Amino acid sequence: MQTVGQIAAGVAHEVKNPLAVLQLGLGFITRLPWSNDPPILAVLKEMGAAIERVDAVVGDLLELPSLTS
């Protein structure tokens, strides 16, 4: 049976890879001229904040093994 640390690391890896793609895509989109339109900019900022929240959750998940030992 896998340990909590191994499971957490596997889940973190599976989440962080697509998250990195989202971050790169968002960075690309924010450099486009039309991204400065206020409604679009607001959505892009929300998307960036959501990515940061998921990244923080993954970070917390990786700390889980130290809390259970």
CSV table of N, CA and C in Angstrom, one decimal:
chain,number,residue,atom,x,y,z
A,1,MET,N,0.8,-1.2,0.0
A,1,MET,CA,0.0,0.0,0.0
A,1,MET,C,0.9,1.3,0.0
A,2,GLN,N,0.5,2.2,-0.8
A,2,GLN,CA,1.3,3.5,-0.8
A,2,GLN,C,1.1,4.3,0.4
A,3,THR,N,2.2,5.0,0.7
A,3,THR,CA,2.2,5.9,1.9
A,3,THR,C,1.4,7.2,1.5
A,4,VAL,N,1.1,7.9,2.5
A,4,VAL,CA,0.4,9.2,2.3
A,4,VAL,C,1.3,10.1,1.5
A,5,GLY,N,2.6,10.1,1.7
A,5,GLY,CA,3.5,10.9,1.0
A,5,GLY,C,3.6,10.6,-0.5
A,6,GLN,N,3.6,9.3,-0.8
A,6,GLN,CA,3.6,8.9,-2.2
A,6,GLN,C,2.3,9.3,-2.9
A,7,ILE,N,1.2,9.1,-2.2
A,7,ILE,CA,-0.1,9.5,-2.9
A,7,ILE,C,-0.1,11.0,-3.1
A,8,ALA,N,0.3,11.7,-2.1
A,8,ALA,CA,0.2,13.2,-2.2
A,8,ALA,C,1.1,13.7,-3.3
A,9,ALA,N,2.3,13.1,-3.4
A,9,ALA,CA,3.2,13.5,-4.5
A,9,ALA,C,2.7,13.1,-5.8
A,10,GLY,N,2.0,12.0,-6.0
A,10,GLY,CA,1.5,11.6,-7.2
A,10,GLY,C,0.3,12.5,-7.6
A,11,VAL,N,-0.5,12.8,-6.7
A,11,VAL,CA,-1.7,13.7,-7.0
A,11,VAL,C,-1.1,15.1,-7.3
A,12,ALA,N,-0.2,15.6,-6.5
A,12,ALA,CA,0.4,16.9,-6.8
A,12,ALA,C,1.0,17.0,-8.2
A,13,HIS,N,1.7,16.0,-8.6
A,13,HIS,CA,2.3,15.9,-9.9
A,13,HIS,C,1.2,16.0,-11.0
A,14,GLU,N,0.2,15.2,-10.8
A,14,GLU,CA,-0.9,15.2,-11.8
A,14,GLU,C,-1.6,16.5,-11.9
A,15,VAL,N,-1.7,17.3,-10.8
A,15,VAL,CA,-2.4,18.6,-10.8
A,15,VAL,C,-1.5,19.7,-11.3
A,16,LYS,N,-0.2,19.6,-10.9
A,16,LYS,CA,0.7,20.7,-11.2
A,16,LYS,C,1.1,20.8,-12.7
A,17,ASN,N,1.1,19.6,-13.4
A,17,ASN,CA,1.4,19.7,-14.8
A,17,ASN,C,0.4,20.5,-15.6
A,18,PRO,N,-0.9,20.1,-15.5
A,18,PRO,CA,-1.9,20.9,-16.2
A,18,PRO,C,-2.0,22.4,-15.7
A,19,LEU,N,-1.7,22.6,-14.4
A,19,LEU,CA,-1.7,23.9,-13.9
A,19,LEU,C,-0.6,24.8,-14.5
A,20,ALA,N,0.5,24.2,-14.8
A,20,ALA,CA,1.6,24.9,-15.5
A,20,ALA,C,1.2,25.3,-16.9
A,21,VAL,N,0.5,24.4,-17.5
A,21,VAL,CA,0.0,24.8,-18.9
A,21,VAL,C,-1.0,25.9,-18.8
A,22,LEU,N,-1.8,25.9,-17.8
A,22,LEU,CA,-2.8,27.0,-17.6
A,22,LEU,C,-2.0,28.3,-17.4
A,23,GLN,N,-1.0,28.3,-16.5
A,23,GLN,CA,-0.2,29.5,-16.2
A,23,GLN,C,0.5,30.0,-17.4
A,24,LEU,N,1.1,29.2,-18.2
A,24,LEU,CA,1.7,29.6,-19.4
A,24,LEU,C,0.7,30.2,-20.4
A,25,GLY,N,-0.4,29.6,-20.6
A,25,GLY,CA,-1.4,30.1,-21.5
A,25,GLY,C,-2.0,31.4,-21.0
A,26,LEU,N,-2.2,31.6,-19.7
A,26,LEU,CA,-2.6,32.9,-19.2
A,26,LEU,C,-1.6,33.9,-19.4
A,27,GLY,N,-0.3,33.6,-19.2
A,27,GLY,CA,0.7,34.6,-19.4
A,27,GLY,C,0.8,35.0,-20.9
A,28,PHE,N,0.6,34.1,-21.8
A,28,PHE,CA,0.5,34.4,-23.2
A,28,PHE,C,-0.6,35.4,-23.5
A,29,ILE,N,-1.8,35.0,-23.0
A,29,ILE,CA,-3.0,35.8,-23.3
A,29,ILE,C,-2.9,37.2,-22.7
A,30,THR,N,-2.3,37.3,-21.6
A,30,THR,CA,-2.2,38.7,-20.9
A,30,THR,C,-1.3,39.6,-21.7
A,31,ARG,N,-0.5,39.1,-22.6
A,31,ARG,CA,0.4,39.9,-23.4
A,31,ARG,C,-0.2,40.3,-24.7
A,32,LEU,N,-1.4,39.8,-25.0
A,32,LEU,CA,-2.1,40.2,-26.3
A,32,LEU,C,-2.7,41.6,-26.1
A,33,PRO,N,-2.7,42.4,-27.2
A,33,PRO,CA,-3.2,43.8,-27.1
A,33,PRO,C,-4.6,43.9,-26.5
A,34,TRP,N,-5.5,43.0,-26.9
A,34,TRP,CA,-6.9,43.2,-26.5
A,34,TRP,C,-7.1,42.7,-25.0
A,35,SER,N,-6.1,42.2,-24.4
A,35,SER,CA,-6.3,41.7,-23.0
A,35,SER,C,-6.4,42.9,-22.0
A,36,ASN,N,-6.1,44.1,-22.4
A,36,ASN,CA,-6.2,45.2,-21.6
A,36,ASN,C,-7.6,45.8,-21.5
A,37,ASP,N,-8.5,45.2,-22.2
A,37,ASP,CA,-9.9,45.6,-22.2
A,37,ASP,C,-10.4,45.3,-20.8
A,38,PRO,N,-11.0,46.2,-20.0
A,38,PRO,CA,-11.4,46.0,-18.6
A,38,PRO,C,-12.1,44.7,-18.3
A,39,PRO,N,-13.2,44.4,-19.0
A,39,PRO,CA,-13.9,43.1,-18.7
A,39,PRO,C,-13.0,41.9,-18.9
A,40,ILE,N,-12.2,41.9,-20.0
A,40,ILE,CA,-11.3,40.8,-20.2
A,40,ILE,C,-10.2,40.7,-19.1
A,41,LEU,N,-9.7,41.9,-18.8
A,41,LEU,CA,-8.6,41.9,-17.8
A,41,LEU,C,-9.1,41.4,-16.4
A,42,ALA,N,-10.4,41.7,-16.1
A,42,ALA,CA,-11.0,41.2,-14.9
A,42,ALA,C,-11.1,39.7,-14.9
A,43,VAL,N,-11.5,39.1,-16.0
A,43,VAL,CA,-11.5,37.7,-16.1
A,43,VAL,C,-10.2,37.1,-16.0
A,44,LEU,N,-9.2,37.6,-16.6
A,44,LEU,CA,-7.8,37.1,-16.6
A,44,LEU,C,-7.3,37.2,-15.2
A,45,LYS,N,-7.6,38.2,-14.4
A,45,LYS,CA,-7.1,38.3,-13.1
A,45,LYS,C,-7.8,37.3,-12.2
A,46,GLU,N,-9.0,37.0,-12.4
A,46,GLU,CA,-9.7,36.0,-11.7
A,46,GLU,C,-9.1,34.6,-12.0
A,47,MET,N,-8.8,34.4,-13.2
A,47,MET,CA,-8.2,33.1,-13.6
A,47,MET,C,-6.8,33.0,-12.9
A,48,GLY,N,-6.0,34.0,-12.9
A,48,GLY,CA,-4.7,34.0,-12.2
A,48,GLY,C,-4.9,33.7,-10.8
A,49,ALA,N,-5.9,34.3,-10.1
A,49,ALA,CA,-6.1,34.1,-8.7
A,49,ALA,C,-6.5,32.6,-8.5
A,50,ALA,N,-7.3,32.1,-9.4
A,50,ALA,CA,-7.7,30.7,-9.2
A,50,ALA,C,-6.6,29.7,-9.4
A,51,ILE,N,-5.7,30.0,-10.3
A,51,ILE,CA,-4.5,29.2,-10.5
A,51,ILE,C,-3.6,29.2,-9.2
A,52,GLU,N,-3.5,30.4,-8.6
A,52,GLU,CA,-2.7,30.6,-7.4
A,52,GLU,C,-3.3,29.8,-6.3
A,53,ARG,N,-4.7,29.8,-6.2
A,53,ARG,CA,-5.3,29.0,-5.1
A,53,ARG,C,-5.1,27.5,-5.3
A,54,VAL,N,-5.2,27.0,-6.5
A,54,VAL,CA,-5.0,25.6,-6.7
A,54,VAL,C,-3.5,25.3,-6.4
A,55,ASP,N,-2.6,26.1,-6.8
A,55,ASP,CA,-1.2,25.9,-6.5
A,55,ASP,C,-1.0,25.8,-5.0
A,56,ALA,N,-1.6,26.7,-4.2
A,56,ALA,CA,-1.5,26.7,-2.8
A,56,ALA,C,-2.1,25.4,-2.2
A,57,VAL,N,-3.2,24.9,-2.7
A,57,VAL,CA,-3.8,23.7,-2.2
A,57,VAL,C,-2.8,22.5,-2.5
A,58,VAL,N,-2.2,22.5,-3.6
A,58,VAL,CA,-1.2,21.5,-3.9
A,58,VAL,C,0.0,21.5,-3.0
A,59,GLY,N,0.4,22.8,-2.7
A,59,GLY,CA,1.5,22.9,-1.7
A,59,GLY,C,1.1,22.4,-0.3
A,60,ASP,N,-0.1,22.7,0.1
A,60,ASP,CA,-0.6,22.1,1.4
A,60,ASP,C,-0.7,20.6,1.3
A,61,LEU,N,-1.1,20.1,0.2
A,61,LEU,CA,-1.2,18.6,0.0
A,61,LEU,C,0.2,18.0,0.2
A,62,LEU,N,1.2,18.6,-0.3
A,62,LEU,CA,2.6,18.1,-0.2
A,62,LEU,C,3.1,18.2,1.2
A,63,GLU,N,2.5,19.0,2.1
A,63,GLU,CA,2.9,19.1,3.5
A,63,GLU,C,2.2,18.1,4.3
A,64,LEU,N,1.2,17.5,3.8
A,64,LEU,CA,0.4,16.5,4.5
A,64,LEU,C,1.2,15.4,5.2
A,65,PRO,N,2.1,14.8,4.5
A,65,PRO,CA,2.9,13.7,5.1
A,65,PRO,C,3.6,14.1,6.4
A,66,SER,N,4.1,15.4,6.4
A,66,SER,CA,4.8,15.8,7.7
A,66,SER,C,3.8,16.0,8.8
A,67,LEU,N,2.5,16.2,8.5
A,67,LEU,CA,1.5,16.4,9.6
A,67,LEU,C,1.1,15.1,10.1
A,68,THR,N,1.2,14.0,9.3
A,68,THR,CA,0.7,12.7,9.7
A,68,THR,C,1.7,11.8,10.4
A,69,SER,N,3.0,12.3,10.4
A,69,SER,CA,4.0,11.5,11.0
A,69,SER,C,4.3,11.9,12.4
